[in-house]
CSV table of C-alpha atoms in Angstrom, one decimal:
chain,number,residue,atom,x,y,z
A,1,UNK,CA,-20.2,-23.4,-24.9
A,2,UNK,CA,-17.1,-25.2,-25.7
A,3,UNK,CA,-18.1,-28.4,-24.5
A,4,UNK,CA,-21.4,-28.2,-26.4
A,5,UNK,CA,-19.0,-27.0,-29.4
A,6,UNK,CA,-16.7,-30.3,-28.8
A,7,UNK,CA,-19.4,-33.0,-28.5
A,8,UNK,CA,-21.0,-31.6,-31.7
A,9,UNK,CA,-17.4,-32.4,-32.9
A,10,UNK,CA,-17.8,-35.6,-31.5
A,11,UNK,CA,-20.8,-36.6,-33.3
A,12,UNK,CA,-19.7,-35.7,-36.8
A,13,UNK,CA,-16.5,-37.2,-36.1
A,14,UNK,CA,-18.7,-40.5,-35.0
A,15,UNK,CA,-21.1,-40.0,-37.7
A,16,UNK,CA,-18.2,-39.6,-40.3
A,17,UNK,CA,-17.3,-36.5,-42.4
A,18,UNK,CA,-19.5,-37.4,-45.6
A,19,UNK,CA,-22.4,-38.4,-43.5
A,20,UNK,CA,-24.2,-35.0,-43.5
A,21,UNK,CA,-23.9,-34.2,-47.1
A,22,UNK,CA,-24.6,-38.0,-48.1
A,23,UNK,CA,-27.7,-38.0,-46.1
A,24,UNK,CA,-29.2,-34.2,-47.3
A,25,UNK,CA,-29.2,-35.6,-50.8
A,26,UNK,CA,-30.5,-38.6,-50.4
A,27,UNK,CA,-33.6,-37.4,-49.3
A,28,UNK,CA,-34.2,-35.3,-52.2
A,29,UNK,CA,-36.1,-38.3,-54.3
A,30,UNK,CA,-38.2,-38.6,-51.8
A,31,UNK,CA,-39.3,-34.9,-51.2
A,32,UNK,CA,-39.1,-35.1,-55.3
A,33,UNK,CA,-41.3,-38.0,-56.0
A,34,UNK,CA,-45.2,-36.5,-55.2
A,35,UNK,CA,-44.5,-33.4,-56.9
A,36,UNK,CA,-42.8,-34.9,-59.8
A,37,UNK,CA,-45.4,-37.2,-60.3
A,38,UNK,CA,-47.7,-34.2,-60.4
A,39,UNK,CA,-46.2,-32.3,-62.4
A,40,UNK,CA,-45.5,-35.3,-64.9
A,41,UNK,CA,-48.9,-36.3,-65.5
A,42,UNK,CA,-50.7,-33.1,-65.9
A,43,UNK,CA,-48.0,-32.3,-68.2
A,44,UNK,CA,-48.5,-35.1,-70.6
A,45,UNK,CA,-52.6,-36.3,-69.4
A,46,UNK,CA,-53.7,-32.9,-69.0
A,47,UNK,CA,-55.7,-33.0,-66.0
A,48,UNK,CA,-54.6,-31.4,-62.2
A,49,UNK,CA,-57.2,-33.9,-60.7
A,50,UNK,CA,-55.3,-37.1,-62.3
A,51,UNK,CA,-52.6,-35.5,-61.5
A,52,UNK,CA,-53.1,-34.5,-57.5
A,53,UNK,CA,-54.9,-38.6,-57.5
A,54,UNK,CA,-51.2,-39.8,-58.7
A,55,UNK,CA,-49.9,-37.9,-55.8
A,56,UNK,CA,-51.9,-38.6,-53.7
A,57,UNK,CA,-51.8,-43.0,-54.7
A,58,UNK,CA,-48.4,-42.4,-53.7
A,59,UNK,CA,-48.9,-41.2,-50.3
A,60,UNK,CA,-51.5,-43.7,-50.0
A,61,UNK,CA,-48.3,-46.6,-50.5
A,62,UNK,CA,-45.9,-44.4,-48.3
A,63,UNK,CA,-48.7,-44.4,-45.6
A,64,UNK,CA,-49.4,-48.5,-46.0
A,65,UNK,CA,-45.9,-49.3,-46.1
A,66,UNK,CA,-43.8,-46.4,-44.0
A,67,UNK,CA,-44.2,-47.5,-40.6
A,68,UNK,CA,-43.6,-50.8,-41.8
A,69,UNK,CA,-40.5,-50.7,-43.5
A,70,UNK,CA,-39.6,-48.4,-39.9
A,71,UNK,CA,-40.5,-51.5,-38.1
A,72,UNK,CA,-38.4,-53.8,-40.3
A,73,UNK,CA,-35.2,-51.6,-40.0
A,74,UNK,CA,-35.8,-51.6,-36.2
A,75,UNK,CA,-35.6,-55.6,-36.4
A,76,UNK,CA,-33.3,-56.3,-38.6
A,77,UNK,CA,-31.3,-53.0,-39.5
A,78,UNK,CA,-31.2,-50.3,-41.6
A,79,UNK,CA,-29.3,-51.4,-44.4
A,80,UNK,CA,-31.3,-54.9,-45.3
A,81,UNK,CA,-33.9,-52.8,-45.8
A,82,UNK,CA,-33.0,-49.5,-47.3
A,83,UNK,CA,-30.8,-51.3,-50.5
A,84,UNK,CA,-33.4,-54.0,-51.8
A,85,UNK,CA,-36.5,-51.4,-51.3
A,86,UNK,CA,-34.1,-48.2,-53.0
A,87,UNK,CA,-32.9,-50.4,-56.1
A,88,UNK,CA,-36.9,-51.5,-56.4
A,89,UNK,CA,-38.0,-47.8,-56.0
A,90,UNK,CA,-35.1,-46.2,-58.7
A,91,UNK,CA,-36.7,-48.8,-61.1
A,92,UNK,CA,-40.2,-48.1,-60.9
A,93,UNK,CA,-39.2,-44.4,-60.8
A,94,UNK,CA,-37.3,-45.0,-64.0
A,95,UNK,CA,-40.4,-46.8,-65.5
A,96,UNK,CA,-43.1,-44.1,-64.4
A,97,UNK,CA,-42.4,-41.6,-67.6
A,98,UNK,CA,-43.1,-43.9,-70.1
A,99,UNK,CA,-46.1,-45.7,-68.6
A,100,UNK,CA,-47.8,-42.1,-68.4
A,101,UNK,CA,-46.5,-41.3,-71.9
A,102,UNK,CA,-47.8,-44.7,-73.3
A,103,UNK,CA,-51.6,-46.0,-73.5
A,104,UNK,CA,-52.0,-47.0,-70.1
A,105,UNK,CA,-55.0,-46.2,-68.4
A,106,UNK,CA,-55.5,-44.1,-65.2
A,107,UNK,CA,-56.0,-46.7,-63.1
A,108,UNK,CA,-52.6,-48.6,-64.2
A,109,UNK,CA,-51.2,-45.4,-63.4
A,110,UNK,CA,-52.2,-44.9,-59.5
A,111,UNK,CA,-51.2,-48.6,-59.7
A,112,UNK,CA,-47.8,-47.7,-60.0
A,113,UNK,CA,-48.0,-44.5,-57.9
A,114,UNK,CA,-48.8,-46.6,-55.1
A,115,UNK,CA,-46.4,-48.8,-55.5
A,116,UNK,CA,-43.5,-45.9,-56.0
A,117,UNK,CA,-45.0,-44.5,-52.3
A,118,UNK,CA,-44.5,-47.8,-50.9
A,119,UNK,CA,-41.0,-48.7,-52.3
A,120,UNK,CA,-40.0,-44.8,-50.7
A,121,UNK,CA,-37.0,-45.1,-48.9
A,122,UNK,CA,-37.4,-42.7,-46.3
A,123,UNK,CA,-33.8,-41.2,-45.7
A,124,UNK,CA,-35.0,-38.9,-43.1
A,125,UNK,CA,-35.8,-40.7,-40.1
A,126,UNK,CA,-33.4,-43.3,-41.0
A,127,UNK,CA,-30.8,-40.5,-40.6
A,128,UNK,CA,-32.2,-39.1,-37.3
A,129,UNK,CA,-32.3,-42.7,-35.9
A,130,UNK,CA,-28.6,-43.4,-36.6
A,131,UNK,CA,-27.7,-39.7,-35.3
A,132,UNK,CA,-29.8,-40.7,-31.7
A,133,UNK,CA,-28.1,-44.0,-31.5
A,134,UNK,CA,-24.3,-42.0,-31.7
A,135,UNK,CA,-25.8,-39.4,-29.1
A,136,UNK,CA,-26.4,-42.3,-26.7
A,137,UNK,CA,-23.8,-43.7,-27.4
A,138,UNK,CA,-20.9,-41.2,-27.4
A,139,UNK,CA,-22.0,-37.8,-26.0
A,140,UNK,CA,-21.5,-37.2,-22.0
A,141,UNK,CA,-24.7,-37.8,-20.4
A,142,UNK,CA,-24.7,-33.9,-19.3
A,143,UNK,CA,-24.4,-33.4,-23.2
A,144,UNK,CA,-26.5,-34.8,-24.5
A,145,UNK,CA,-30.0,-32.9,-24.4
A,146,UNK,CA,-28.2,-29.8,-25.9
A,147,UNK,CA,-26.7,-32.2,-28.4
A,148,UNK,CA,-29.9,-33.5,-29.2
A,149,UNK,CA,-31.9,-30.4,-29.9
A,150,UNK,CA,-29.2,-29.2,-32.1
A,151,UNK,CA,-29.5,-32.5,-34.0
A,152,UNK,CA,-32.6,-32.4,-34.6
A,153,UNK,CA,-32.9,-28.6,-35.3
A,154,UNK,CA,-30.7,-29.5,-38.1
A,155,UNK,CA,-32.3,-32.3,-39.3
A,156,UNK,CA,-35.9,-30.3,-39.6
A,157,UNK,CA,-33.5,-27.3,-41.5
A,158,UNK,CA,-32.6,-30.6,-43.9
A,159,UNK,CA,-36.2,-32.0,-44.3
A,160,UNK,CA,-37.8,-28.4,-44.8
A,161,UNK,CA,-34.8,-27.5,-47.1
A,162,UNK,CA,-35.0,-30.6,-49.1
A,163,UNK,CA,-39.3,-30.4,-49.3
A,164,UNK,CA,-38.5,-26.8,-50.7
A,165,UNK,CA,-35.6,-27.3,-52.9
A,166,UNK,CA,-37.7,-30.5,-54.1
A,167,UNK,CA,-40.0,-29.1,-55.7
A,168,UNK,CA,-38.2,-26.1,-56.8
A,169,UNK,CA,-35.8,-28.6,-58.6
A,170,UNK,CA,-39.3,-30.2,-60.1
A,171,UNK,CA,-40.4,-26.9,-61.4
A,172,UNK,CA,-36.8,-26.2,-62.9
A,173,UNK,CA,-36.3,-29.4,-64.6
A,174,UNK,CA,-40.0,-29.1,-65.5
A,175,UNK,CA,-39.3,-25.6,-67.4
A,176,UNK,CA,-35.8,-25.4,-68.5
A,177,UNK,CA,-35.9,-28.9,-70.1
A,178,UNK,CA,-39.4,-31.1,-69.8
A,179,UNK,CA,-41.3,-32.8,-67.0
A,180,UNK,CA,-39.9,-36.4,-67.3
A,181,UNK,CA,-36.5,-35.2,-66.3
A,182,UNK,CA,-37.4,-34.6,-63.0
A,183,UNK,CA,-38.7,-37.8,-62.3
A,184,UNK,CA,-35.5,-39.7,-64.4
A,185,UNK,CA,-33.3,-37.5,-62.1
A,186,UNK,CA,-35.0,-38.9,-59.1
A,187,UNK,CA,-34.4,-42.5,-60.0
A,188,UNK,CA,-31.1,-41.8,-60.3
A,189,UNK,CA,-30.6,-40.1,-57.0
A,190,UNK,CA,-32.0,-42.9,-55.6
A,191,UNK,CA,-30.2,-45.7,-57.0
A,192,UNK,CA,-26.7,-43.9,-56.3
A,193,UNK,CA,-27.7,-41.7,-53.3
A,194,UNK,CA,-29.8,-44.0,-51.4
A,195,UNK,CA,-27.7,-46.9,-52.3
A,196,UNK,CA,-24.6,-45.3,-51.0
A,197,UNK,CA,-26.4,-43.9,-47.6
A,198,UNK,CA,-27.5,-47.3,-46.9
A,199,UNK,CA,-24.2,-49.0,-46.9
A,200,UNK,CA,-22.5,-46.3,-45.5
A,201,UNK,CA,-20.7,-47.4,-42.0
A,202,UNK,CA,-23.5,-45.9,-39.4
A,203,UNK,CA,-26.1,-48.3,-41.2
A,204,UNK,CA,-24.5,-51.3,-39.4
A,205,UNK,CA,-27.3,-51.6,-36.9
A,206,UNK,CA,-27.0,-55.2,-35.0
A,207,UNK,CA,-30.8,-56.4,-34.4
A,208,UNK,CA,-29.5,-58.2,-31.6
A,209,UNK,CA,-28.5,-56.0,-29.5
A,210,UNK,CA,-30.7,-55.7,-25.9
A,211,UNK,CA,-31.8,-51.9,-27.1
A,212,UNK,CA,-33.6,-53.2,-30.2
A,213,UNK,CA,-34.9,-56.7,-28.7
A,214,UNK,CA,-35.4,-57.5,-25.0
A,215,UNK,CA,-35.7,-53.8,-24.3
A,216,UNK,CA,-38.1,-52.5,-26.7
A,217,UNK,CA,-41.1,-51.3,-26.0
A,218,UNK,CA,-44.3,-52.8,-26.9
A,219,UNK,CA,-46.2,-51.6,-30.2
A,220,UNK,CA,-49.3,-50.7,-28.5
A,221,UNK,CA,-46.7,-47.3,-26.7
A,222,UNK,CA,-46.8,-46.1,-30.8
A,223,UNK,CA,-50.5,-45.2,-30.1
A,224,UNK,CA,-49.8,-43.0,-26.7
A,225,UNK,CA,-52.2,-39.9,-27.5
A,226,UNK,CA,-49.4,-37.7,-26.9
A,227,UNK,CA,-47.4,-39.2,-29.5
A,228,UNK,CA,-50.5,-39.4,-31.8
A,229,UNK,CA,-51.1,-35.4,-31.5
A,230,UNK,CA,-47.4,-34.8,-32.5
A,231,UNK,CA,-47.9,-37.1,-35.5
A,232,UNK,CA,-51.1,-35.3,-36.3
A,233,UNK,CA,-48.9,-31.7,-36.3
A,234,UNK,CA,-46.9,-33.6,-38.8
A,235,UNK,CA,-50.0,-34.6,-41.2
A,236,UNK,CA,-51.4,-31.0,-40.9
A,237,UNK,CA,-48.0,-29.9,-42.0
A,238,UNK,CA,-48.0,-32.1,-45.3
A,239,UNK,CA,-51.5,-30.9,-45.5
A,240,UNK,CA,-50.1,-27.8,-45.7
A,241,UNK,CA,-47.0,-28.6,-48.4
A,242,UNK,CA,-49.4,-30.4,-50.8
A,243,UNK,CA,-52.2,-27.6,-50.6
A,244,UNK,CA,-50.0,-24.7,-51.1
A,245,UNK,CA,-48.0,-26.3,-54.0
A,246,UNK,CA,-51.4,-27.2,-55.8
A,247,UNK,CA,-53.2,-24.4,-55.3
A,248,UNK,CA,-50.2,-22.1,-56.1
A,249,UNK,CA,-49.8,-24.4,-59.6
A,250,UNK,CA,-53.6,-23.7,-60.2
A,251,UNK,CA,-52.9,-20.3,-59.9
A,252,UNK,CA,-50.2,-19.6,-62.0
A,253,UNK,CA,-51.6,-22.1,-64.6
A,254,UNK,CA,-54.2,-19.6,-65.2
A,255,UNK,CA,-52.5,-17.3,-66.6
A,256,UNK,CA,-50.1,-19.8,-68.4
A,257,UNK,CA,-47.1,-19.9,-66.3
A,258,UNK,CA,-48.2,-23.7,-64.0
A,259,UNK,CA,-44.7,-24.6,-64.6
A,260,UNK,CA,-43.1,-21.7,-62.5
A,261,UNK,CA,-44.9,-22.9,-59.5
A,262,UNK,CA,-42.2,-25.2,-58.1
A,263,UNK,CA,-39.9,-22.0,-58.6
A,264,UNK,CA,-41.9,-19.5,-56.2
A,265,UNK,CA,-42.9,-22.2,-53.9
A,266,UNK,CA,-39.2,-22.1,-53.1
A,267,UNK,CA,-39.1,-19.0,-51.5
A,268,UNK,CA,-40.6,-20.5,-48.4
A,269,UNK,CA,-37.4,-22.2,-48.0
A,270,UNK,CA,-35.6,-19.2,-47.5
A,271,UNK,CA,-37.1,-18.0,-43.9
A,272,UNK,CA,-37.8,-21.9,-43.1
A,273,UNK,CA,-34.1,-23.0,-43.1
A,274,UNK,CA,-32.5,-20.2,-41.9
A,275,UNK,CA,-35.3,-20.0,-38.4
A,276,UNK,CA,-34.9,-24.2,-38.1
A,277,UNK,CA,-31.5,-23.9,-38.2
A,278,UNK,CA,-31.6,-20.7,-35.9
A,279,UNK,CA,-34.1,-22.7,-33.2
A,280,UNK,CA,-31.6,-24.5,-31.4
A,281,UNK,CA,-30.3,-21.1,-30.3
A,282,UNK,CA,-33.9,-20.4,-28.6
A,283,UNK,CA,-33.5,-20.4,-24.6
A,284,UNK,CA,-34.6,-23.6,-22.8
A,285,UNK,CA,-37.3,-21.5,-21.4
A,286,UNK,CA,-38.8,-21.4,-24.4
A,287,UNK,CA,-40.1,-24.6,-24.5
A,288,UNK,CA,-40.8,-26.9,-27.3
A,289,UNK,CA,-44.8,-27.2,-27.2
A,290,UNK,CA,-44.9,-23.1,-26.8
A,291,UNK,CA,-43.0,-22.8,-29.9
A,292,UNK,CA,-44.8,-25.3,-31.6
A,293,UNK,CA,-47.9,-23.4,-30.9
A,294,UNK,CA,-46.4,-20.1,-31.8
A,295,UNK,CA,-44.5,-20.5,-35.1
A,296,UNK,CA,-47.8,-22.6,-36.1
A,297,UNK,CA,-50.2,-19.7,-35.0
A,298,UNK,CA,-47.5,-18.0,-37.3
A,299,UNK,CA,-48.3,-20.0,-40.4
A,300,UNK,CA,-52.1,-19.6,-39.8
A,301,UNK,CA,-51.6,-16.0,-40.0
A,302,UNK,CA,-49.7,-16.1,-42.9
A,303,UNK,CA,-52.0,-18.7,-44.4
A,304,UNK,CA,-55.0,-16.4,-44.3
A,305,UNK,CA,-52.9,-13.5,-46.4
A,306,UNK,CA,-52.1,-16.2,-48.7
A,307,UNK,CA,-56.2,-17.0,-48.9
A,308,UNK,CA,-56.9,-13.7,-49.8
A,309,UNK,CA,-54.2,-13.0,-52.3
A,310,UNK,CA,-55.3,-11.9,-55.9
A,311,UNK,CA,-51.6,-10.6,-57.0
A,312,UNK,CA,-48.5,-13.3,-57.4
A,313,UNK,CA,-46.6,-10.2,-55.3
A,314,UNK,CA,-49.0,-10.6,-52.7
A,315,UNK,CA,-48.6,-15.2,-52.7
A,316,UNK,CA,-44.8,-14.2,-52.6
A,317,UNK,CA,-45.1,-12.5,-49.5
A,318,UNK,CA,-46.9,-14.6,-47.8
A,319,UNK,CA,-44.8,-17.4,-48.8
A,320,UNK,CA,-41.7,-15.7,-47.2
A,321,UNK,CA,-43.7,-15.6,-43.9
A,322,UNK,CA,-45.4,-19.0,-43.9
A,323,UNK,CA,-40.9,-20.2,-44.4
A,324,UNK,CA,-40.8,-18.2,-41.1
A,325,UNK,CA,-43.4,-20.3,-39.0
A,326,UNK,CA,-42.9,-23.9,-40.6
A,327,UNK,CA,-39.5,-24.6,-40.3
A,328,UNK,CA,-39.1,-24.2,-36.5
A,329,UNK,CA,-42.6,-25.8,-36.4
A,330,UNK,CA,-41.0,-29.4,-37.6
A,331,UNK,CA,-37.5,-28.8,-35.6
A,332,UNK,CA,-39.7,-28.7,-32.1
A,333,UNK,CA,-42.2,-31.3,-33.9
A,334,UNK,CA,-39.6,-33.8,-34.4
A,335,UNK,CA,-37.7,-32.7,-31.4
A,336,UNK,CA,-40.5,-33.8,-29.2
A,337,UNK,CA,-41.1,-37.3,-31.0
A,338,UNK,CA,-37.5,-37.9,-30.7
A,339,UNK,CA,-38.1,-37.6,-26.6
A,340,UNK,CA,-41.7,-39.4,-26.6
A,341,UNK,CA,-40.2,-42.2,-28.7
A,342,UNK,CA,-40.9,-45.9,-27.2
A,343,UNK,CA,-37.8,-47.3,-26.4
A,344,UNK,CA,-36.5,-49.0,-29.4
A,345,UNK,CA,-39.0,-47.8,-31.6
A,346,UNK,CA,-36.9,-44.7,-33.1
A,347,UNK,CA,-36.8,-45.8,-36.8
A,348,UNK,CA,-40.6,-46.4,-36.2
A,349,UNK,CA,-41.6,-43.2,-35.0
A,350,UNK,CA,-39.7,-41.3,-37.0
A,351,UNK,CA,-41.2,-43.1,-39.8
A,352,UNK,CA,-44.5,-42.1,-38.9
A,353,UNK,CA,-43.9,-39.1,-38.7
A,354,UNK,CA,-42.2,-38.6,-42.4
A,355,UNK,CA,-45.0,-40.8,-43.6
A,356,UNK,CA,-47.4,-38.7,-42.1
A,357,UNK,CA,-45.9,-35.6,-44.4
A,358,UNK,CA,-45.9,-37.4,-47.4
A,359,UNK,CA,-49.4,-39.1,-47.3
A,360,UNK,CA,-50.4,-35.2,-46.0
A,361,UNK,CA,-48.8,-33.7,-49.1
A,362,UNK,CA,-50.5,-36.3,-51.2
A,363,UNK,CA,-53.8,-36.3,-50.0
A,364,UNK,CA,-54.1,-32.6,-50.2
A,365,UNK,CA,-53.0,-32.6,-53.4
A,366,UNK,CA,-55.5,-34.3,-54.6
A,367,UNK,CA,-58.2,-32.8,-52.7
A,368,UNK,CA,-56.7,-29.1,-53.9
A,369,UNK,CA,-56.7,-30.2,-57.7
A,370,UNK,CA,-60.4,-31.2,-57.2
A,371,UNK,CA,-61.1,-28.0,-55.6
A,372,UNK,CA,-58.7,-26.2,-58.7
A,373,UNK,CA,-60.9,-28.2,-61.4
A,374,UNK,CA,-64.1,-27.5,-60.2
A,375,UNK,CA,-64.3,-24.2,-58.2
A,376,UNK,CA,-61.2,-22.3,-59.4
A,377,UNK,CA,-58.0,-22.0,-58.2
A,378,UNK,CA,-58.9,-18.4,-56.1
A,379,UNK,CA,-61.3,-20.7,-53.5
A,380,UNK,CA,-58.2,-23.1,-53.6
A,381,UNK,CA,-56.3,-21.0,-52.0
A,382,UNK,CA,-58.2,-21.0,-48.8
A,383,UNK,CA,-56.9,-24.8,-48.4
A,384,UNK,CA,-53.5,-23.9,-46.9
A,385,UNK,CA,-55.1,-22.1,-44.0
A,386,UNK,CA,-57.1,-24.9,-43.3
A,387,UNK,CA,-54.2,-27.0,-43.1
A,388,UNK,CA,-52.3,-24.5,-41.2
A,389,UNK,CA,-55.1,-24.4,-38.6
A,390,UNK,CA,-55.2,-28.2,-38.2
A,391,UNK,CA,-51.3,-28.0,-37.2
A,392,UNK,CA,-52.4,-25.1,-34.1
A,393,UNK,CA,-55.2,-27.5,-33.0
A,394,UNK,CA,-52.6,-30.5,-32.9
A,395,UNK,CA,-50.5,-28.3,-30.9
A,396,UNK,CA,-53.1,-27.0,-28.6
A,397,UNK,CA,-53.8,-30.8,-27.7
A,398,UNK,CA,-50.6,-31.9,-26.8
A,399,UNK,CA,-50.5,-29.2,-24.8
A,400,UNK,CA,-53.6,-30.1,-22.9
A,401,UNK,CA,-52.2,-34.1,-22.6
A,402,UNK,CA,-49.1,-32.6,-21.3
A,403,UNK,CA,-50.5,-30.4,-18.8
A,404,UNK,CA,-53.1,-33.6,-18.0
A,405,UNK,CA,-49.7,-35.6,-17.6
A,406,UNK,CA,-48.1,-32.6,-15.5
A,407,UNK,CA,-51.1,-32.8,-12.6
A,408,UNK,CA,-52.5,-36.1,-12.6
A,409,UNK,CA,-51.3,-38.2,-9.2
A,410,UNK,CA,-48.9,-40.8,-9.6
A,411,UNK,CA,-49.9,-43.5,-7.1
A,412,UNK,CA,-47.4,-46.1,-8.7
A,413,UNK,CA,-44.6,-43.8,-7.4
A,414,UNK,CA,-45.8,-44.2,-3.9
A,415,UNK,CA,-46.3,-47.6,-4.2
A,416,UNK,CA,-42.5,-48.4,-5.5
């Protein structure tokens, strides 16, 4: 206990002080940006299916340009790419109110969506990358698993904490003051925020190095099928944020309080943060791919309560319970791509994996505003189950590729 105690010590102490805060709120424009863009232009255009189409424009640029800029920061290092592509996304975040309170049309508007998606600087697996590379680097080899799960448990407490308190900052901003704030606010978190995480010390990555160059692993190891099924958890899982957010807004905006939405979708965070950061106190027995499978059986029961809720008491409650099954559902998601990662292909897979919860979030946002436009939001609120379903058939088939892995015969071994 001690010695897991003292190399967590370690870590921060390599990591720096400032790092953990620095990082946390960095990532807030990012969990921000979909929802704010939502919000902003059914506020001022009047339509939830523009609105979920912005949204979902910008996953379609985080999707197209995501793994990419993971790629570039694995080449050349984190911190060429994260200032030039944060300074180009706080402007165009900046610009976004006024294009959608001017003339332009719709399509100038998923235009610049896109483009806000694709300048995204995704803090997230940026962070988790640097934190890996000071595990390897300075925790005891005997360390270093229990290290590592704790890391990562933490890190999914941060991502499903900021993807909460996101949105409930959206809906806040939104009410107490107007819809363009939130989206101002986010440029400037980005251009400070962003800006100071990526010069901070632990983004001095050296491309050079033999870990990022003559060791790493071919591109082709991205598209292992057990990697694929964790990344497809991860989609199902922004499936599940952009669905619930919409359909919840659709909700409440028939009766005249849309605005509140970003408000009660924050009670999610309450169970989700507290069981994420409580997961790295689960027995090794326990085993990543089972709780994967249980916390997301979890959020498919919870799901189908939230289907069938008439009453905002009722969506409250099952909110509280779906917090319960998602956040330890992303610690053992991420926890698991951190171990299948190619070798120097961290900042990549992590990438996918964010990317794929963004362009999730987006594309369901969109597909729910449809479904809130044209067959109410009541048969909208069937959409997060599906979502949550998706995430227990991902898990079911890593499951199977493991156990496929587990029994197959290895005649290479016998050959060496």
């Amino acid at each position: 206990m001690f010695h897991t105690r003292s190399s967590s010590s370690e870590l921060i102490r390599h990591a720096g002080f400032s790092y953990f805060p620095l990082a946390f709120i960095a990532r807030l424009p990012f969990a921000m940006m979909t929802v704010g863009v939502l919000t902003l232009v059914v506020a001022e255009r009047g339509s939830v299916t523009l609105g979920g189409l912005n949204s979902a424009a910008a996953g379609i640029g985080t999707a197209l340009a995501g793994p990419l800029l993971g790629a570039a920061a694995d080449r050349f290092g984190q911190r060429r790419v994260l200032v030039p592509v944060g300074l180009v996304n706080a402007t165009l975040l900046g610009a976004f109110p006024f294009v959608v309170a001017g003339p332009a049309s719709a399509l100038a508007l998923l235009a610049l969506s896109v483009l806000i998606g694709a300048s995204a600087p995704q803090i997230a697996p940026m962070s988790r990358t640097r934190l890996v590379a000071i595990i390897k680097r300075s925790i005891r080899p005997v360390q270093r698993e229990k290290v590592l799960n704790g890391t990562m448990a933490y890190e999914s407490a941060a991502d499903e904490t900021v993807f909460i308190v996101g949105p409930f900052l959206v809906g806040l901003l939104a009410t107490a003051i107007a819809p363009w704030v939130a989206i101002a606010g986010a440029s400037a978190l980005t251009f400070v925020f962003v800006t100071w995480f990526a010069l901070h010390p632990t983004g001095r990555l050296d491309p050079s190095t033999p870990h990022t160059t003559e060791q790493q692993a071919p591109a082709r190891d991205l598209a292992r099928f057990s990697l694929l099924t964790v990344v497809a958890g991860t989609l199902g899982i922004g499936f599940f944020f952009g669905a619930t957010l919409t359909s919840l807004t659709g909700f409440l905006a028939d009766g005249g309080d849309g605005d509140r939405a970003g408000l009660l979708y924050g009670v999610m965070g309450i169970g989700s943060a507290a069981l994420a950061l409580g997961s790295a106190a689960f027995p090794q027995r326990f085993s990543l791919r089972a709780r994967w499978l249980v916390f997301g059986s979890l959020m498919l029961a919870a799901a189908i309560v939230y289907a069938t809720a008439r009453s905002e008491l009722t969506l409250v409650v099952a909110l509280a319970v779906l917090g319960c099954g998602i956040g330890p559902t992303l610690v053992s998601q991420y926890s698991l791509a951190a171990q299948l990662s190619p070798i120097g292909r961290s900042a990549t897979t992590m990438t996918m994996l964010g990317s794929a919860v963004v362009v999730g979030q987006a594309v369901s946002s969109a597909v729910t505003g449809v479904v809130v436009d044209r067959l109410g939001a009541s048969t909208a609120l069937a959409l997060p189950a599906v979502a949550a379903a998706l995430v227990v058939a991902a898990a079911l088939a890593h499951i199977a590729s493991a156990s496929r892995v587990v029994h197959q015969p290895e005649p290479e071994l016998v050959d060496a």
